[in-house]
Coordinates of C-alpha atoms in Angstrom, one line a residue:
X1 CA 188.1 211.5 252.5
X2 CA 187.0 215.4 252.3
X3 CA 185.7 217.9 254.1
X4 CA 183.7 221.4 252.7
X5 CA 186.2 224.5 252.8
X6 CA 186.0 227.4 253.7
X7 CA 186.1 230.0 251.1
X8 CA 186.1 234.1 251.0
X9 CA 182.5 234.8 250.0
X10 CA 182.7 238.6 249.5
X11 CA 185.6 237.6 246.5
X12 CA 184.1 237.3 243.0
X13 CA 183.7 233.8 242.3
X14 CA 186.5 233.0 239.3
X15 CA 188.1 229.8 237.9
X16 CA 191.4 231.2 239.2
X17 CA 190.0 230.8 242.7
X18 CA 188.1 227.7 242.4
X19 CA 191.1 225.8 240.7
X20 CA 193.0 227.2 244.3
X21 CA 190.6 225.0 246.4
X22 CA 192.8 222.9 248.5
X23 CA 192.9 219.7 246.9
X24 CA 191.5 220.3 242.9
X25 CA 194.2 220.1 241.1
X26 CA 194.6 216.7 242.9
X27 CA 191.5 215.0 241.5
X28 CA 190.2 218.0 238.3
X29 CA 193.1 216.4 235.6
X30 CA 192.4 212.9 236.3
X31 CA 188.8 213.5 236.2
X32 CA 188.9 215.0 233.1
X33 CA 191.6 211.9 231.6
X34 CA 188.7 209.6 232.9
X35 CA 185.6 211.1 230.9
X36 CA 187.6 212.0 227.5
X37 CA 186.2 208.9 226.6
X38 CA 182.7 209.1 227.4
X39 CA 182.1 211.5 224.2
X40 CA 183.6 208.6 221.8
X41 CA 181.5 206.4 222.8
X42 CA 177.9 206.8 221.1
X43 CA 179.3 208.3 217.3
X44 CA 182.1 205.3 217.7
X45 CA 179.2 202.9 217.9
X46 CA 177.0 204.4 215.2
X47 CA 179.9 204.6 212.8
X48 CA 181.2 200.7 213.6
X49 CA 177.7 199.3 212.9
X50 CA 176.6 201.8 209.9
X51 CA 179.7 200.7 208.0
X52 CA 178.8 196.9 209.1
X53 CA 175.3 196.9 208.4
X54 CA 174.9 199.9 206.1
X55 CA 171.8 201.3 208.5
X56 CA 171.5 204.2 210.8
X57 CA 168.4 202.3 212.2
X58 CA 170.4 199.0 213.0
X59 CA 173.1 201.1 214.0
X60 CA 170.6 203.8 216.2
X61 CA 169.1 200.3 217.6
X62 CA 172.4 199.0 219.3
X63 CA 173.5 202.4 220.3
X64 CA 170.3 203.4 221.6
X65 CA 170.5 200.1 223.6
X66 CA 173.8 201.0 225.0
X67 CA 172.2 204.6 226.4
X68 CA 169.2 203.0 227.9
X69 CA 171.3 200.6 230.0
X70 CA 173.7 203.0 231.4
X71 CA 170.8 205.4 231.9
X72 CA 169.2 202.8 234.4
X73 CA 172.3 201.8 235.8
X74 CA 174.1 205.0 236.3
X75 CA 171.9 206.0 239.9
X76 CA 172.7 202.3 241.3
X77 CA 175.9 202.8 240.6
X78 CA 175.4 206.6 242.3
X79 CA 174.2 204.6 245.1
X80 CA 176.5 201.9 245.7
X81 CA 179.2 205.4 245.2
X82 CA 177.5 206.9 248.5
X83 CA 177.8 204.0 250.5
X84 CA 181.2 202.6 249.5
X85 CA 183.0 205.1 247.9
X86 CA 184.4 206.2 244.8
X87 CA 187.5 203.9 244.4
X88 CA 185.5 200.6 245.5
X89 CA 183.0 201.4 242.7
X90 CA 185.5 202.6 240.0
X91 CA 188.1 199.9 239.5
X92 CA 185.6 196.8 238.9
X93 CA 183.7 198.9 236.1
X94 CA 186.2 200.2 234.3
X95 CA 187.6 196.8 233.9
X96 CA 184.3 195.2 232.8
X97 CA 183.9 198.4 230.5
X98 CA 186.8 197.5 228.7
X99 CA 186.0 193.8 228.4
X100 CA 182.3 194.5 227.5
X101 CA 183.1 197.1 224.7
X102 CA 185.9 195.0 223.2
X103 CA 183.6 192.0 222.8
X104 CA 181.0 195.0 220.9
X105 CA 183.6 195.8 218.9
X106 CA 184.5 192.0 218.2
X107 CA 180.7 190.9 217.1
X108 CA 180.4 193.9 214.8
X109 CA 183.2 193.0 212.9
X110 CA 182.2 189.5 212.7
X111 CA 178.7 191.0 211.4
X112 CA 177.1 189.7 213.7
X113 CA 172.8 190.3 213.9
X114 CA 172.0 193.2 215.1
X115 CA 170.0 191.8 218.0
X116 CA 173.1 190.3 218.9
X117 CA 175.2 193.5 219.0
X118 CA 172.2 194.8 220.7
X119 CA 172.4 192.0 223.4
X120 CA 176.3 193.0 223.7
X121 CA 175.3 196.5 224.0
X122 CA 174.0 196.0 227.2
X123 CA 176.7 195.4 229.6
X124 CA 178.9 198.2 227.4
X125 CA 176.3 200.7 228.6
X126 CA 175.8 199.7 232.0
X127 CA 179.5 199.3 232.7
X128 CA 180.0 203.3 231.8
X129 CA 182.2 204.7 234.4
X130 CA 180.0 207.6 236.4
X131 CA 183.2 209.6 236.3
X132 CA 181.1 213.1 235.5
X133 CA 179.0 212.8 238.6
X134 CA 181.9 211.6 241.0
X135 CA 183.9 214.8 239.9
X136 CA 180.7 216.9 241.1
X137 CA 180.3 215.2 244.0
X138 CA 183.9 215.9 244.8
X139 CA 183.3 219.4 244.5
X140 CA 180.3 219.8 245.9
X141 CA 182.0 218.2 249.2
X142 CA 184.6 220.6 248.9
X143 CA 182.4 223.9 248.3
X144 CA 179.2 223.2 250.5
X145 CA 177.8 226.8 250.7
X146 CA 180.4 228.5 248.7
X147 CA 179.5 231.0 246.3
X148 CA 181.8 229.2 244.1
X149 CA 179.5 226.2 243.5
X150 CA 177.5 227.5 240.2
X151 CA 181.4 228.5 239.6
X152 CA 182.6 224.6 239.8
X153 CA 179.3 223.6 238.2
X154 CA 180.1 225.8 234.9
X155 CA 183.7 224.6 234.6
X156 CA 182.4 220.9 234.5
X157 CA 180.0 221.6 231.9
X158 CA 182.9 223.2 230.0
X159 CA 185.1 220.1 230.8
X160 CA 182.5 217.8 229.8
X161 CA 181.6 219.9 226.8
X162 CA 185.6 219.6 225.7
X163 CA 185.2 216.3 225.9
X164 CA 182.0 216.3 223.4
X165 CA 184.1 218.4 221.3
X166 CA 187.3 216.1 221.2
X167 CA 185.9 212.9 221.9
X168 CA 183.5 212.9 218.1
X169 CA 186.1 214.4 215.9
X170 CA 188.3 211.7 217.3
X171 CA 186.3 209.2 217.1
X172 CA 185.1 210.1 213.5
X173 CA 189.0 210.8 212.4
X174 CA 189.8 207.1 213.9
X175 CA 186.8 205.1 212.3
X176 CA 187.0 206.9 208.9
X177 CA 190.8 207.3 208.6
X178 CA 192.2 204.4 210.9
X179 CA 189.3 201.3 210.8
X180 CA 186.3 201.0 212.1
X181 CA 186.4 199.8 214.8
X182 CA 189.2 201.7 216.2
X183 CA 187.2 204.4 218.0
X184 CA 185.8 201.6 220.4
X185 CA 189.1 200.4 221.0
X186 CA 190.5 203.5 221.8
X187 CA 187.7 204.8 223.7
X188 CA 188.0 201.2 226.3
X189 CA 191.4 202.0 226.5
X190 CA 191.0 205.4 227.2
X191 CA 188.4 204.6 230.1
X192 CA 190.4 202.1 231.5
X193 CA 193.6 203.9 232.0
X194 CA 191.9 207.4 232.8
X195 CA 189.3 205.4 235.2
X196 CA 192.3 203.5 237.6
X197 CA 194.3 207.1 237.4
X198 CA 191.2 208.9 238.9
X199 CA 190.5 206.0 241.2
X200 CA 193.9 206.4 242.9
X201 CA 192.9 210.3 243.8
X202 CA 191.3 208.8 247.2
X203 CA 192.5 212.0 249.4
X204 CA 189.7 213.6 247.5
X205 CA 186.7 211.4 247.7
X206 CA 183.4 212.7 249.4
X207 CA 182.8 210.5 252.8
X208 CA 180.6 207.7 252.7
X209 CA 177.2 207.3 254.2
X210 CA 177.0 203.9 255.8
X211 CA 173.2 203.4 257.5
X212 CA 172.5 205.2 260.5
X213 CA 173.4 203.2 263.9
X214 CA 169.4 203.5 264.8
X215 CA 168.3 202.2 261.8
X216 CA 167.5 205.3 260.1
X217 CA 166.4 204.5 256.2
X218 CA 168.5 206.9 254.1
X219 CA 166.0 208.3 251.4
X220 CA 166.7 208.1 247.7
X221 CA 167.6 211.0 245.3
X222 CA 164.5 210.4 243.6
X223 CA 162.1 211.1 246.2
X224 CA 162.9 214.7 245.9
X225 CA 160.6 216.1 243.6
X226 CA 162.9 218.9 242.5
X227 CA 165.3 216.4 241.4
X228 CA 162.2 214.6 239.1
X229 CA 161.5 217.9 237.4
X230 CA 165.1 218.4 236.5
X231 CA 165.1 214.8 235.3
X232 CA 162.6 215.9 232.4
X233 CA 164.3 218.9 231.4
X234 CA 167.9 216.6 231.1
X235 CA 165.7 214.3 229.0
X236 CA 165.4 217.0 226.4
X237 CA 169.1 218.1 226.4
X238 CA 170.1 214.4 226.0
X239 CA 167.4 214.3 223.3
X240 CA 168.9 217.3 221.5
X241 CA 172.3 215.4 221.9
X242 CA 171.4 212.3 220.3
X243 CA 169.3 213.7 217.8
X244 CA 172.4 216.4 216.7
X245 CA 174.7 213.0 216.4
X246 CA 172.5 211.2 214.1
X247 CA 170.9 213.7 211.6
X248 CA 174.6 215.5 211.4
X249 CA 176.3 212.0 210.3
X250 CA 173.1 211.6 207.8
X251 CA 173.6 215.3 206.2
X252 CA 177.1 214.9 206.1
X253 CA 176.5 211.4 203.9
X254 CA 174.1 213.2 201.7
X255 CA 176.2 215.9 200.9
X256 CA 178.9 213.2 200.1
X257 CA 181.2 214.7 202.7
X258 CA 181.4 212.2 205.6
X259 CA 184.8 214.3 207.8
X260 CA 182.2 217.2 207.5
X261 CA 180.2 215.3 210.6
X262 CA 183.1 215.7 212.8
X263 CA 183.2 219.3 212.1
X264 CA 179.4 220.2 212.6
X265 CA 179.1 218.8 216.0
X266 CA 182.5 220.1 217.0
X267 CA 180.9 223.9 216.6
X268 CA 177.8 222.7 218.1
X269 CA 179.7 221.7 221.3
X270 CA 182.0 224.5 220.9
X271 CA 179.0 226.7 221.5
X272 CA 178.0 224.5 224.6
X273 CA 181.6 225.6 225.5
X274 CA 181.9 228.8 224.8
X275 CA 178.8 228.9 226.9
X276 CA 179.9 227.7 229.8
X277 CA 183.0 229.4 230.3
X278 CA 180.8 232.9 230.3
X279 CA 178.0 231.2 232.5
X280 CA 181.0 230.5 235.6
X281 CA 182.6 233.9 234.7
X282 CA 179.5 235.9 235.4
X283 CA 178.2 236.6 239.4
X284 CA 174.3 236.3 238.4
X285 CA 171.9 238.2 239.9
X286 CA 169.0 236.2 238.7
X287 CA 167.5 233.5 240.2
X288 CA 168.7 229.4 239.4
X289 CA 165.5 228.9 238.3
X290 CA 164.4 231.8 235.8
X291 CA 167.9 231.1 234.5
X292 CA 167.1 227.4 233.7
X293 CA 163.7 228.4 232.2
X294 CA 164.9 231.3 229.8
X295 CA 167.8 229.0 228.8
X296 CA 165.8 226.7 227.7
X297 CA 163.1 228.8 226.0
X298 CA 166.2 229.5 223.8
X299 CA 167.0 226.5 223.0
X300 CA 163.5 225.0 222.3
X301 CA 163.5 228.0 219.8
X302 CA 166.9 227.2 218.5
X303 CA 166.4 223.7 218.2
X304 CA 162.9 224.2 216.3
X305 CA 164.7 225.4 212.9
X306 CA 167.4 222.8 213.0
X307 CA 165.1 221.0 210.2
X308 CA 165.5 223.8 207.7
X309 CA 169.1 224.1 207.1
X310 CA 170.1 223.2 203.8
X311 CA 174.0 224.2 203.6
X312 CA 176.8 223.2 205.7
X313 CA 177.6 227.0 206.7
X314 CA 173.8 227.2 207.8
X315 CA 173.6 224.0 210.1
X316 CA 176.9 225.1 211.4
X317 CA 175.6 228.2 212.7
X318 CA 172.4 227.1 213.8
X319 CA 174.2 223.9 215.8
X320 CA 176.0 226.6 217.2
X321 CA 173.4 228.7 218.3
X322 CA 171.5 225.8 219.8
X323 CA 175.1 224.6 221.9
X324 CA 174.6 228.3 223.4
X325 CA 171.7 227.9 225.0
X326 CA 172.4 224.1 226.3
X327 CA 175.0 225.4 228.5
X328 CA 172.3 227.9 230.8
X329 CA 169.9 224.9 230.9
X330 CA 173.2 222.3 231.7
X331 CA 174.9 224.9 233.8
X332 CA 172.0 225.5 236.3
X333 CA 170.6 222.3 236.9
X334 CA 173.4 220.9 238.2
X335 CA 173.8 223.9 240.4
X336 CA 170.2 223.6 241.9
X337 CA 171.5 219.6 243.1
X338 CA 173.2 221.8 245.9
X339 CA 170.2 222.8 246.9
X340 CA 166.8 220.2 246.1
X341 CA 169.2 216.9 247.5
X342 CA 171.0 216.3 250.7
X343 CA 174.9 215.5 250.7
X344 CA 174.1 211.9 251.7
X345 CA 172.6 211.2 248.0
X346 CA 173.8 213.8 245.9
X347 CA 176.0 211.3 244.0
X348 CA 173.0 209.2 242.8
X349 CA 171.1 212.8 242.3
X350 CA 174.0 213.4 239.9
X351 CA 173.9 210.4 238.0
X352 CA 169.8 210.5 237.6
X353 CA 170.8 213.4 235.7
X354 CA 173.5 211.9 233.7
X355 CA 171.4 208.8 233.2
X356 CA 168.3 210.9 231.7
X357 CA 170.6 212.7 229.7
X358 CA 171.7 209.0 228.1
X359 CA 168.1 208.0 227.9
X360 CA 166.9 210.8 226.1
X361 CA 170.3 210.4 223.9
X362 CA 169.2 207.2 223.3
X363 CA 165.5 207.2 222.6
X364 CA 166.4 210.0 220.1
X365 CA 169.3 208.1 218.1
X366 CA 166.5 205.5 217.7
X367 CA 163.3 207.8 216.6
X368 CA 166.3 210.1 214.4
X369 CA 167.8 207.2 213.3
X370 CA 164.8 205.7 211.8
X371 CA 163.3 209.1 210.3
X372 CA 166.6 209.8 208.7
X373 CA 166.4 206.4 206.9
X374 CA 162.8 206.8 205.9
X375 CA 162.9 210.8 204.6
X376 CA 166.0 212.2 205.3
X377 CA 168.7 213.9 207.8
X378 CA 165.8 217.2 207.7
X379 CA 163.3 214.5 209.8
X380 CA 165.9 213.6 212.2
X381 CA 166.3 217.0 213.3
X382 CA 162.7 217.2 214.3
X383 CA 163.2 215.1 217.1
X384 CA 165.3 217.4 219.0
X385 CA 162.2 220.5 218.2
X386 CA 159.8 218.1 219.8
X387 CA 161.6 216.9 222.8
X388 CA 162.9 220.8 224.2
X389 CA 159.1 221.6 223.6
X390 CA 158.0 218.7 226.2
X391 CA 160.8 219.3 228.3
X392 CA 160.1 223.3 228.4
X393 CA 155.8 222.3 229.0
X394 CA 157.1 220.2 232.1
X395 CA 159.7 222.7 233.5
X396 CA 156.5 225.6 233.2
X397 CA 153.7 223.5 234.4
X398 CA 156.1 222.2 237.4
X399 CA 158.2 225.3 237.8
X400 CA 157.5 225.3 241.6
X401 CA 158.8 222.4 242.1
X402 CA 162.4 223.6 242.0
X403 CA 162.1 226.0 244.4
X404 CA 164.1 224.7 247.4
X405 CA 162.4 224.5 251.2
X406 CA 163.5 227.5 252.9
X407 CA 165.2 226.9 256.2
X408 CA 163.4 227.4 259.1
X409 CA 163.6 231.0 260.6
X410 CA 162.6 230.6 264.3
X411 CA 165.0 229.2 266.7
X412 CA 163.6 227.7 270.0
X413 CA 164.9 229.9 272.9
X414 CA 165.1 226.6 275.0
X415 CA 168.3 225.9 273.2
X416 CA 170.9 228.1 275.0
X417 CA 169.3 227.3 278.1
X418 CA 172.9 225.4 279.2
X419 CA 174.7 228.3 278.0
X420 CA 172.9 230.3 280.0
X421 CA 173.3 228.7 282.9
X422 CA 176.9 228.3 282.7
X423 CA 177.4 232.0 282.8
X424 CA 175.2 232.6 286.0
X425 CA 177.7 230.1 287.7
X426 CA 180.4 232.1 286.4
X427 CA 178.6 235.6 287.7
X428 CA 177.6 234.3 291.1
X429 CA 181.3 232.5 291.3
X430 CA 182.7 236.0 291.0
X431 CA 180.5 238.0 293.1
X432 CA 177.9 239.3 291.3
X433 CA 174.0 238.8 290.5
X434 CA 173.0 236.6 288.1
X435 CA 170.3 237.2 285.7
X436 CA 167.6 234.5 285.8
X437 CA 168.2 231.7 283.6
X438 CA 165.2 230.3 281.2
X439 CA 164.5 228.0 283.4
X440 CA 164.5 230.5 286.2
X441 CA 161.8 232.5 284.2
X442 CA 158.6 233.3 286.6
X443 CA 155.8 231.3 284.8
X444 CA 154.0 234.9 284.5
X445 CA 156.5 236.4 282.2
X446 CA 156.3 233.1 280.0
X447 CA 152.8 233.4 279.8
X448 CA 153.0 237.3 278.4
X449 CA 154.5 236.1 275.6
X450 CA 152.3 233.2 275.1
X451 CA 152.8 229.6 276.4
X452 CA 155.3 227.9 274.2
X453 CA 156.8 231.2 272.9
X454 CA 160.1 231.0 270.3
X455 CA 162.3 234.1 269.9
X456 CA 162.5 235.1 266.0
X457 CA 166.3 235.3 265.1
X458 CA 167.5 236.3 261.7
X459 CA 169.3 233.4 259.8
X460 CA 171.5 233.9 257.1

């Protein structure tokens, strides 16, 4: 188990000092073995049932499928992460990941009805390890009311960008230049071996919150409404996600060049990446919330003239250009967990927003999928235009929402009245007069200040 460090908050916040956190390099390369896989996943699925079924709608179906039921099983298993910890939650899914997306794999080769692969979908998706949010959570422990938290929240949007950039272009290179179905297989072996490795890190984990002894229900992520507001605006980066994947495979089909797929969402994840490494470099003087709102004014805009492009050069610049302005939105959210959710379900907050990010992913393969088949890869890319523009209404309409309670500033001046009394034992021990104790007070000079009176202190 962990405890928050101590850090020097007048140093500039850098990834040279957050990687020197006592303990990171312990858990930060397994963590990042264990979600490699996660960015296979999705394009390995579309491109196993296409080539089966010869339909991105059949194939936006089952993968849409697998989204949805990791999406709603991502904050129970958030949950069942605060109480029992990281390790007791790992092991068992990575091992039913691997069995459930082998047995995908399996039915899809045996062309098996799509309702069928959509059936098998289910327990792939749900079975996703949470590895993303347990990596937060680990830092979060470790940097509770460090200046290097939006630091350590940038770096894992850069990991998990990395991983969007690696994980398609492998899986694309395996299933069009190996089989298939080999981007599956490699992406349950991946998880399994890169899930156990992280697993073992337990010197890292972030305590567990059992019940209080008294009885004491422990409230949910969810009843925050900060947390519901940054739900919606995850929905729309998800969206953008899943609507990228499908209407980049379609262009690249049309323009009879299928490896060009690969290549188009590499540079729009490189620009998620690029992104993020400036976003954790930069000490920001304006506020978590304006920054989430402008970043994703930009990328509503961005994402509105995806639909136009008609060369690979153009999509490529405009997928890069929308990647930019995913990383603010990304970036900031996860920083504001810190401060809309307590420690003892920040976990589950995490994978809420992990989860909406898959369900938007996956209600957009679907609605992309399906628009791509009727007109075309240029109606796919409308679905990304209309989900930012939701997403962006929501965030304006319940901006005030994310602003977190400010702590009290008044502290009652009954609460040294021990201390206080301590050190007239000491004076009166040694010789001298002590001053009256609160308790001590004549009831007259209470009253000047009003019955009930609290002393205003200044809290940092």
């Amino acid at each position: 188990m962990t405890s928050a460090v101590t850090t020097d908050k007048s140093a500039r916040p850098g990834y040279g000092q957050l990687l020197r956190t006592p303990g990171a390099l312990g858990f930060v390369p397994p963590g990042f073995a264990a979600r490699l896989p996660f960015g296979m996943l999705t394009i390995s699925i579309l491109l196993l049932v296409q080539h089966t079924t010869g339909s991105y709608g059949s194939a936006g179906i089952v993968a849409a499928v697998t989204g949805i039921s990791m999406a709603l099983s991502a904050p129970l298993m958030g949950i069942f992460t605060d109480r029992f910890g990281q390790s007791a939650v790992l092991v068992p899914v990575v091992l039913a990941h691997a069995a459930a997306v082998t047995g995908l794999a399996a039915l899809a080769l045996a062309d098996a009805d799509v309702w069928f692969l959509a059936l098998a979908a289910i327990p792939a998706g749900a079975s996703v390890p949470q590895v993303g949010p347990m990596v937060r959570a680990r830092w979060a422990a470790r940097l509770e009311g460090s200046p290097l938290l939006p630091t350590a929240a940038a770096f894992e949007s850069v990991t998990d960008e990395f991983t969007f950039v690696v994980g398609p272009v492998l899986a694309t290179a395996l299933c069009t230049g190996v089989h298939p179905a080999a981007g599956l297989v490699t992406e349950a072996t991946l998880t399994l071996l890169g899930g156990l490795l992280f697993a073992a890190r337990r010197a890292s984990q972030p305590k567990t919150h059992a019940p209080s002894a008294n009885g004491e229900k422990r409230a949910f992520a969810l009843s925050y409404p900060g947390l519901r507001v940054l739900i919606f605006a995850f929905l729309g980066i998800g969206a953008v996600f899943g609507g990228m994947q499908v209407s980049l495979a379609a262009f690249s089909n049309e323009i009879g060049n299928p490896g060009a797929n690969g290549l188009l969402y590499g540079v729009f994840a490189a620009g998620n990446m690029i992104a993020g490494i400036a976003m954790g470099a930069v000490a920001w003087k304006i506020g978590p919330r304006r920054r989430l709102i402008l970043g994703y004014v930009g990328l509503t805009a961005a994402a509105s003239v995806l639909w136009a492009a008609n060369s690979v050069l153009l999509l490529g610049g405009l997928g890069l250009v929308v990647g930019l302005f995913i990383a603010p939105a990304l970036i900031t959210g996860y920083t504001m967990v810190e401060q809309l959710v307590p420690a003892n379900a920040r976990t589950e907050a995490f994978t809420w927003l992990t989860g909406s990010i898959a369900f938007g992913q996956a209600v957009a393969v679907i609605l992309a999928g399906r628009l791509t088949d009727a007109h075309g890869s240029s109606y796919g890319f409308l679905v990304p235009m209309a989900a930012t523009a939701l997403a962006l209404a929501t965030l304006l309409a319940l901006r005030a929402k994310l602003a977190p309670k400010a702590p009290s500033r008044i502290v009652n001046s009954s609460a040294p009245e021990s201390e206080a009394a301590a050190a007239a034992a000491v004076a009166v021990a040694a010789g001298a007069t002590p001053a009256a104790t609160p308790s001590q007070t004549p009831r007259n000079r209470v009253n000047e200040r009003g019955m009930g009176h609290r002393v205003p202190v200044t809290v940092d």
